[in-house]
Short mmCIF file of C-alpha atoms in Angstrom, two decimals:
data_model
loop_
_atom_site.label_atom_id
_atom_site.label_comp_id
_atom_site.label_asym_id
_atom_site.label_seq_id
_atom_site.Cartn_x
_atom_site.Cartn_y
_atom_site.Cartn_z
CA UNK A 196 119.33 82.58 39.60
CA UNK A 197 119.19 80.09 42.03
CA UNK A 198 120.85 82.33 44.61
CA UNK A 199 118.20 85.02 43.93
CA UNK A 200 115.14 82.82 44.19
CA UNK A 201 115.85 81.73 47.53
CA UNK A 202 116.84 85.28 48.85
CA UNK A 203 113.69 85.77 47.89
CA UNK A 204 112.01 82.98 49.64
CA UNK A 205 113.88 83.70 53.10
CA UNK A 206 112.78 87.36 52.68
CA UNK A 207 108.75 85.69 52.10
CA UNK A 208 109.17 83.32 55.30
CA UNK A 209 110.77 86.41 57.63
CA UNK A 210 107.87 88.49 56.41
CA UNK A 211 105.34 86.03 57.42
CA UNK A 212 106.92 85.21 60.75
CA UNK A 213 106.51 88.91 61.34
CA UNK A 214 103.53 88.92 60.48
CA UNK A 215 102.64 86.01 62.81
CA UNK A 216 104.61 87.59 65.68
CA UNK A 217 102.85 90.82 65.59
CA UNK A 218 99.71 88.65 65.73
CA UNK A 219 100.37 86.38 68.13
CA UNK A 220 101.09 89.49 70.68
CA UNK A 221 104.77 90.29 70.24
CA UNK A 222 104.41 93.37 70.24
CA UNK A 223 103.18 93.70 73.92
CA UNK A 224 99.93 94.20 75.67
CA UNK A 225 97.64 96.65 74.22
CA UNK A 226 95.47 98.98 76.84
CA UNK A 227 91.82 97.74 77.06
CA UNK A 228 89.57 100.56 75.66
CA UNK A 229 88.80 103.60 77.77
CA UNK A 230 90.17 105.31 80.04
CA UNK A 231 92.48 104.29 82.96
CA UNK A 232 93.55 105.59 86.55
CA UNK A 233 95.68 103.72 89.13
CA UNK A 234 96.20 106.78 92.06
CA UNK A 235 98.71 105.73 94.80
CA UNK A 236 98.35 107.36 98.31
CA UNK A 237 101.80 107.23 100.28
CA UNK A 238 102.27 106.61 104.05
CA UNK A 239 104.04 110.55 103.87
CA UNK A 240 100.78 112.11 103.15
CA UNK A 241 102.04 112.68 99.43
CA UNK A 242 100.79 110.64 96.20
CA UNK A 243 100.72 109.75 92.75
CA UNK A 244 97.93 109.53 89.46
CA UNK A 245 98.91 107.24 86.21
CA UNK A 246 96.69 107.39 83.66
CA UNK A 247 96.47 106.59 80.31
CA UNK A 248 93.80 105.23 77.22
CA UNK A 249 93.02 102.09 75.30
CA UNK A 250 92.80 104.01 72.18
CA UNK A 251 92.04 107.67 70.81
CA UNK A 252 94.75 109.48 72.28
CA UNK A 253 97.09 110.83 68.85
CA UNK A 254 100.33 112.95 71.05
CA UNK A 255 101.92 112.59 73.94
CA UNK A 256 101.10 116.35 74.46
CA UNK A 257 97.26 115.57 74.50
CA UNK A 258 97.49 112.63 77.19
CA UNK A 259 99.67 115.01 79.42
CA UNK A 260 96.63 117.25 79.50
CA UNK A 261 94.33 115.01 79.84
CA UNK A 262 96.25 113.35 82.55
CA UNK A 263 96.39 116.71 84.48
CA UNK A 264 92.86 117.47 84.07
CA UNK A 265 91.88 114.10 85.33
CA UNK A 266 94.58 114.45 88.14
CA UNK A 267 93.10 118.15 89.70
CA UNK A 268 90.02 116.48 89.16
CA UNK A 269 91.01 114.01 91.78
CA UNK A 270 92.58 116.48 94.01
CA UNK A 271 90.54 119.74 94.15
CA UNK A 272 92.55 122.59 95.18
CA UNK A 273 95.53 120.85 96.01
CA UNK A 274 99.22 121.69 94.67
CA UNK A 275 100.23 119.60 91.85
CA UNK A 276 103.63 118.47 90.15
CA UNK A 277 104.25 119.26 86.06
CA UNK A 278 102.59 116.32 84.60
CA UNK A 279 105.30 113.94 82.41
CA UNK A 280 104.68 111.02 80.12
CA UNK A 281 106.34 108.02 80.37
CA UNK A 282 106.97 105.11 78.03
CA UNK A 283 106.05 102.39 80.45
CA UNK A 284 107.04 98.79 80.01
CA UNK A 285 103.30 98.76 77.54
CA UNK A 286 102.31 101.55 76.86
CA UNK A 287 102.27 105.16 77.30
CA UNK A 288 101.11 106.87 80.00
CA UNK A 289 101.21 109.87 81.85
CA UNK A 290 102.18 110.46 85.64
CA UNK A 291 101.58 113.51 88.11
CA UNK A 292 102.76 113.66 91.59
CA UNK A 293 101.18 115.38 93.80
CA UNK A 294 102.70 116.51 97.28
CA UNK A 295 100.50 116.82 99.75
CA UNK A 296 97.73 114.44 98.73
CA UNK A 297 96.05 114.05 102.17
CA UNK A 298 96.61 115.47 105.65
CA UNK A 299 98.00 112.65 108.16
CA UNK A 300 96.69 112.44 111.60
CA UNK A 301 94.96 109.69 113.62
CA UNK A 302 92.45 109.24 111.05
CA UNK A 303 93.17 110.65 107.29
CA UNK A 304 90.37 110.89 104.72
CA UNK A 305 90.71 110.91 101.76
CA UNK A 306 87.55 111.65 99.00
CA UNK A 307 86.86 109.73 96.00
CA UNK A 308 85.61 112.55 93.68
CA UNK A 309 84.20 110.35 90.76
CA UNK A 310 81.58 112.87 89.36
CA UNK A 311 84.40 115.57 88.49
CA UNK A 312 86.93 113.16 86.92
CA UNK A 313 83.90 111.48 84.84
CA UNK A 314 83.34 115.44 83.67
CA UNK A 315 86.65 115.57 82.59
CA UNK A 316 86.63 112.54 80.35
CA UNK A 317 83.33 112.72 79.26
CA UNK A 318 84.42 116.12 77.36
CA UNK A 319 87.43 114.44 76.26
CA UNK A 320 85.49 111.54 74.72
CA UNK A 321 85.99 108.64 77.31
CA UNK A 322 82.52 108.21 78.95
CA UNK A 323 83.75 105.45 80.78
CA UNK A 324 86.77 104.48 83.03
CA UNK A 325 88.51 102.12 85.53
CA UNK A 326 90.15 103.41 89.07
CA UNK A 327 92.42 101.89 91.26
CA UNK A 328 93.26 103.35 94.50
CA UNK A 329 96.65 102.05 96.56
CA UNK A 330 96.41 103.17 100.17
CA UNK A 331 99.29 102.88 102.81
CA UNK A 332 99.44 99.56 104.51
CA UNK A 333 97.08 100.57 106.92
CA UNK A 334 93.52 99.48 107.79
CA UNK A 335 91.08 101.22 105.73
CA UNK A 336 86.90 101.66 105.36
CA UNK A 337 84.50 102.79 103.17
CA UNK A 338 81.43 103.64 105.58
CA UNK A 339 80.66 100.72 107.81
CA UNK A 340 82.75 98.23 105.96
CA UNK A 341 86.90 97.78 106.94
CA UNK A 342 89.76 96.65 105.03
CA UNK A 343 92.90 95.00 106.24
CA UNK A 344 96.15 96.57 105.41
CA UNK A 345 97.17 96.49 101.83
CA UNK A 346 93.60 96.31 100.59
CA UNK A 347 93.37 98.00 96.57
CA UNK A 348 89.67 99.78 96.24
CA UNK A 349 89.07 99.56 92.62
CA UNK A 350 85.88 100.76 90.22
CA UNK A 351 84.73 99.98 86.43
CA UNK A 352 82.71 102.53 85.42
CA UNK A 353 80.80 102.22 82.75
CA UNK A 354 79.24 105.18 80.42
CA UNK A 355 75.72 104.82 82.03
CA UNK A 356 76.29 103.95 85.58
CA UNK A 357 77.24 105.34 88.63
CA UNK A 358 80.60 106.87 89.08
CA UNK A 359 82.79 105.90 92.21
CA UNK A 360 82.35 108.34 95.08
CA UNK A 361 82.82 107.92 98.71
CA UNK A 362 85.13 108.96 101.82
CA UNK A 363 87.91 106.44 102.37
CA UNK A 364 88.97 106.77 106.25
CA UNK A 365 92.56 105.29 107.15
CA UNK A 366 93.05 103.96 111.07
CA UNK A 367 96.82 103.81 111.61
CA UNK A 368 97.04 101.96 114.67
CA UNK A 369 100.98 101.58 116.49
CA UNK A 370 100.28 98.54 118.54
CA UNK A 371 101.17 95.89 115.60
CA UNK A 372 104.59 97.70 115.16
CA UNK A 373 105.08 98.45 118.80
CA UNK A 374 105.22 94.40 119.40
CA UNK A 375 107.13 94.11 116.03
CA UNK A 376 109.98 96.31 117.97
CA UNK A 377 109.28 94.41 121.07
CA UNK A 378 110.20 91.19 119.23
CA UNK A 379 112.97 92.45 117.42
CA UNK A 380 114.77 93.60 120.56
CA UNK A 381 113.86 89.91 121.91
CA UNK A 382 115.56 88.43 119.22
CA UNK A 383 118.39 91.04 119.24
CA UNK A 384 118.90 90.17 122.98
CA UNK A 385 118.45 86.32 122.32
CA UNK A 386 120.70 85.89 119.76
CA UNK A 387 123.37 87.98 121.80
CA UNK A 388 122.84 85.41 124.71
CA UNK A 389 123.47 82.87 122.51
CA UNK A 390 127.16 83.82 122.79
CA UNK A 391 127.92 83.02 126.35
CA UNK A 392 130.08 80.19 127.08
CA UNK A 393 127.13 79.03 129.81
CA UNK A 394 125.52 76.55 126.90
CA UNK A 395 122.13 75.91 128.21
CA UNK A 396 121.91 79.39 128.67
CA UNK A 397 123.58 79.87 125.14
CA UNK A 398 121.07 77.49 123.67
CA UNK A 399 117.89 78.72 125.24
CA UNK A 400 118.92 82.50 123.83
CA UNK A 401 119.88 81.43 120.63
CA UNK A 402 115.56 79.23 120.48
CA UNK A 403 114.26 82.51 122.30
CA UNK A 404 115.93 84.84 119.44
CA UNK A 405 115.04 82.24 116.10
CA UNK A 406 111.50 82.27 117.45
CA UNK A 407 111.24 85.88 117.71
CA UNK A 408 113.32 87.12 114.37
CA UNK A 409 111.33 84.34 112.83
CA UNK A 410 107.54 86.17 114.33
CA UNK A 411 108.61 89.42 113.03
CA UNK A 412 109.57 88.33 109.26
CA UNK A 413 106.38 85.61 109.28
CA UNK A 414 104.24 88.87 110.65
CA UNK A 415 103.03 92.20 108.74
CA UNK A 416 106.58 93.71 107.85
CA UNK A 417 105.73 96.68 106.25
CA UNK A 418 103.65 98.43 109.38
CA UNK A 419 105.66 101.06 109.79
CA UNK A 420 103.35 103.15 107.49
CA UNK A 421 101.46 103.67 110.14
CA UNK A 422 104.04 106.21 111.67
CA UNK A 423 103.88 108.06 108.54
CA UNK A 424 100.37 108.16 108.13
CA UNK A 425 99.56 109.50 111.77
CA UNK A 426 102.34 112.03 110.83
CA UNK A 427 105.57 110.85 113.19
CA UNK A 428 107.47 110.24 110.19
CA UNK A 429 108.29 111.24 106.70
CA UNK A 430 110.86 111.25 104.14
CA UNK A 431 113.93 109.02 104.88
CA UNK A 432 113.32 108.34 108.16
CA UNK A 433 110.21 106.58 107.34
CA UNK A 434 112.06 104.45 104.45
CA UNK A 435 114.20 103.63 107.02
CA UNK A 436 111.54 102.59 110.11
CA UNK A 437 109.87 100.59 107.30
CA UNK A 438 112.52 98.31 106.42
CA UNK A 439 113.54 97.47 110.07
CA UNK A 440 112.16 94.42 110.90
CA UNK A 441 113.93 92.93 107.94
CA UNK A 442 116.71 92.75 109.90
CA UNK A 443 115.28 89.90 111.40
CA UNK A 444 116.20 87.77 108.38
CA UNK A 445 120.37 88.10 109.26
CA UNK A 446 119.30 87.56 113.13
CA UNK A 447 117.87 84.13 111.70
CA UNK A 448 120.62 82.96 110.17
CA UNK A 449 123.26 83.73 112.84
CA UNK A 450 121.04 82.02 115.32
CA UNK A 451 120.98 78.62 113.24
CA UNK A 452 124.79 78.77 112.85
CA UNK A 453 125.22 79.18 116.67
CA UNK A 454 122.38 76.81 117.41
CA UNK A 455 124.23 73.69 114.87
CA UNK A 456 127.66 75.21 116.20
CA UNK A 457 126.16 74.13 120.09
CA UNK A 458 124.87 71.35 118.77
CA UNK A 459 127.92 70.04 117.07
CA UNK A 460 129.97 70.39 119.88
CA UNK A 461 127.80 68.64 122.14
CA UNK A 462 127.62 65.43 120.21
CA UNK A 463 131.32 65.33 120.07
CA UNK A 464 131.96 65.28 124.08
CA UNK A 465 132.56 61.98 125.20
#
């Protein structure tokens, strides 16, 4: 009897820590109501819409469409992937890509078409909406005003105001990755110099090539996107041009072991 009464009381206090659990949040976030966009421009000219609802939405087959009406919405015209939904570390939501989202060149445009995406989810039921746009690491504008690299343009929309429209202009510009490369090869060339058995000579390289690796890593990194934006490079290659000046990080570290190994051995002459 005993036994069964406090079966029954662990069952009560699991039930009610549950309950507490699911109340405090366990569960994870929940979408704030209405409707949601986040639309990702890459430095390849392609891109990317996620989308998904706080609310109202009862299949996975009617966010899909929804999420592919809002999507052509956003590109007009242009050539879209099959639309999937994805479980998301939240919630649901559903993701198109879409190839050729914008034409690169010296200055791509690309045009916030708010009145046709508030169409589509006004006849859905979802008057109102937030949109985030992600650009490539470039310098953007929105008429007169400009944005440094890596600025997010983002709208709330409510049911009764304006929706977001506008042109968004990128300007790509080569010269802060042309002195990136110009530094890396100093440091490349420094640290290499750092090897000769002339130390002064050693030791100057090995300053010269910490100072520069150390410029590139401490500077804009990720500048490469411009060559993919004005249309030099795509795919792989651009992956590839992107990453480069992180390999100013191993150029640090060999330069410090040579500069303490120089060091070292000229407190230990007599």
């Amino acid at each position: 009897m005993r036994s069964a009464l406090g079966r029954k009381r662990w069952a009560v206090l699991l039930a009610a820590l549950l309950v507490l659990a699911v109340g405090c949040g366990a569960g994870g976030p929940r979408p704030t109501p209405g409707a949601h966009i986040v639309l990702v421009l890459r430095a390849d000219g392609s891109g990317r819409v996620d989308f998904w609802v706080g609310g109202g939405m009862h299949s996975d087959r009617a966010l899909r469409d929804l999420g592919e009406r809002v999507t052509a919405a956003l590109f007009h015209g242009k050539a879209l992937r099959p639309t999937t939904v994805e479980p998301g570390t939240a919630f649901t939501f559903a993701r198109t890509e879409v190839p050729q989202a914008y034409g690169p060149g010296r200055h791509p445009v690309f045009g916030v078409a708010g009145n046709d995406v508030r169409r589509a989810l006004v006849a859905a039921g979802y008057p109102g909406y937030t949109l985030l746009i992600r650009l490539p690491r470039v310098r953007t504008s929105i008429g007169s005003r400009t944005r440094p690299p890596g600025f997010e343009y983002s709208w709330k929309t409510s049911p009764g105001g304006p929706p977001p429209t506008g042109l968004i202009v990128m300007h790509p510009r080569l010269l802060h990755w042309a002195v990136e490369m110009a530094l890396l090869a100093a440091a490349i060339a420094g640290v290499m110099t750092g090897f000769m058995n002339r130390p002064r000579i050693a030791f100057a390289g090995c300053a010269v090539g910490l100072v520069a690796a150390a410029t590139v890593l401490a500077s804009d990194a990720v500048s490469g996107d411009a060559l993919g934006t004005l249309g030099y490079l795509s795919g792989t290659p651009l992956t590839l041009v992107t990453k480069l000046p992180f390999a100013a990080l191993p150029l640090i570290v060999l330069a410090m072991i040579r500069l303490l190994r120089l060091l070292t051995t000229r407190a230990a002459r007599p």
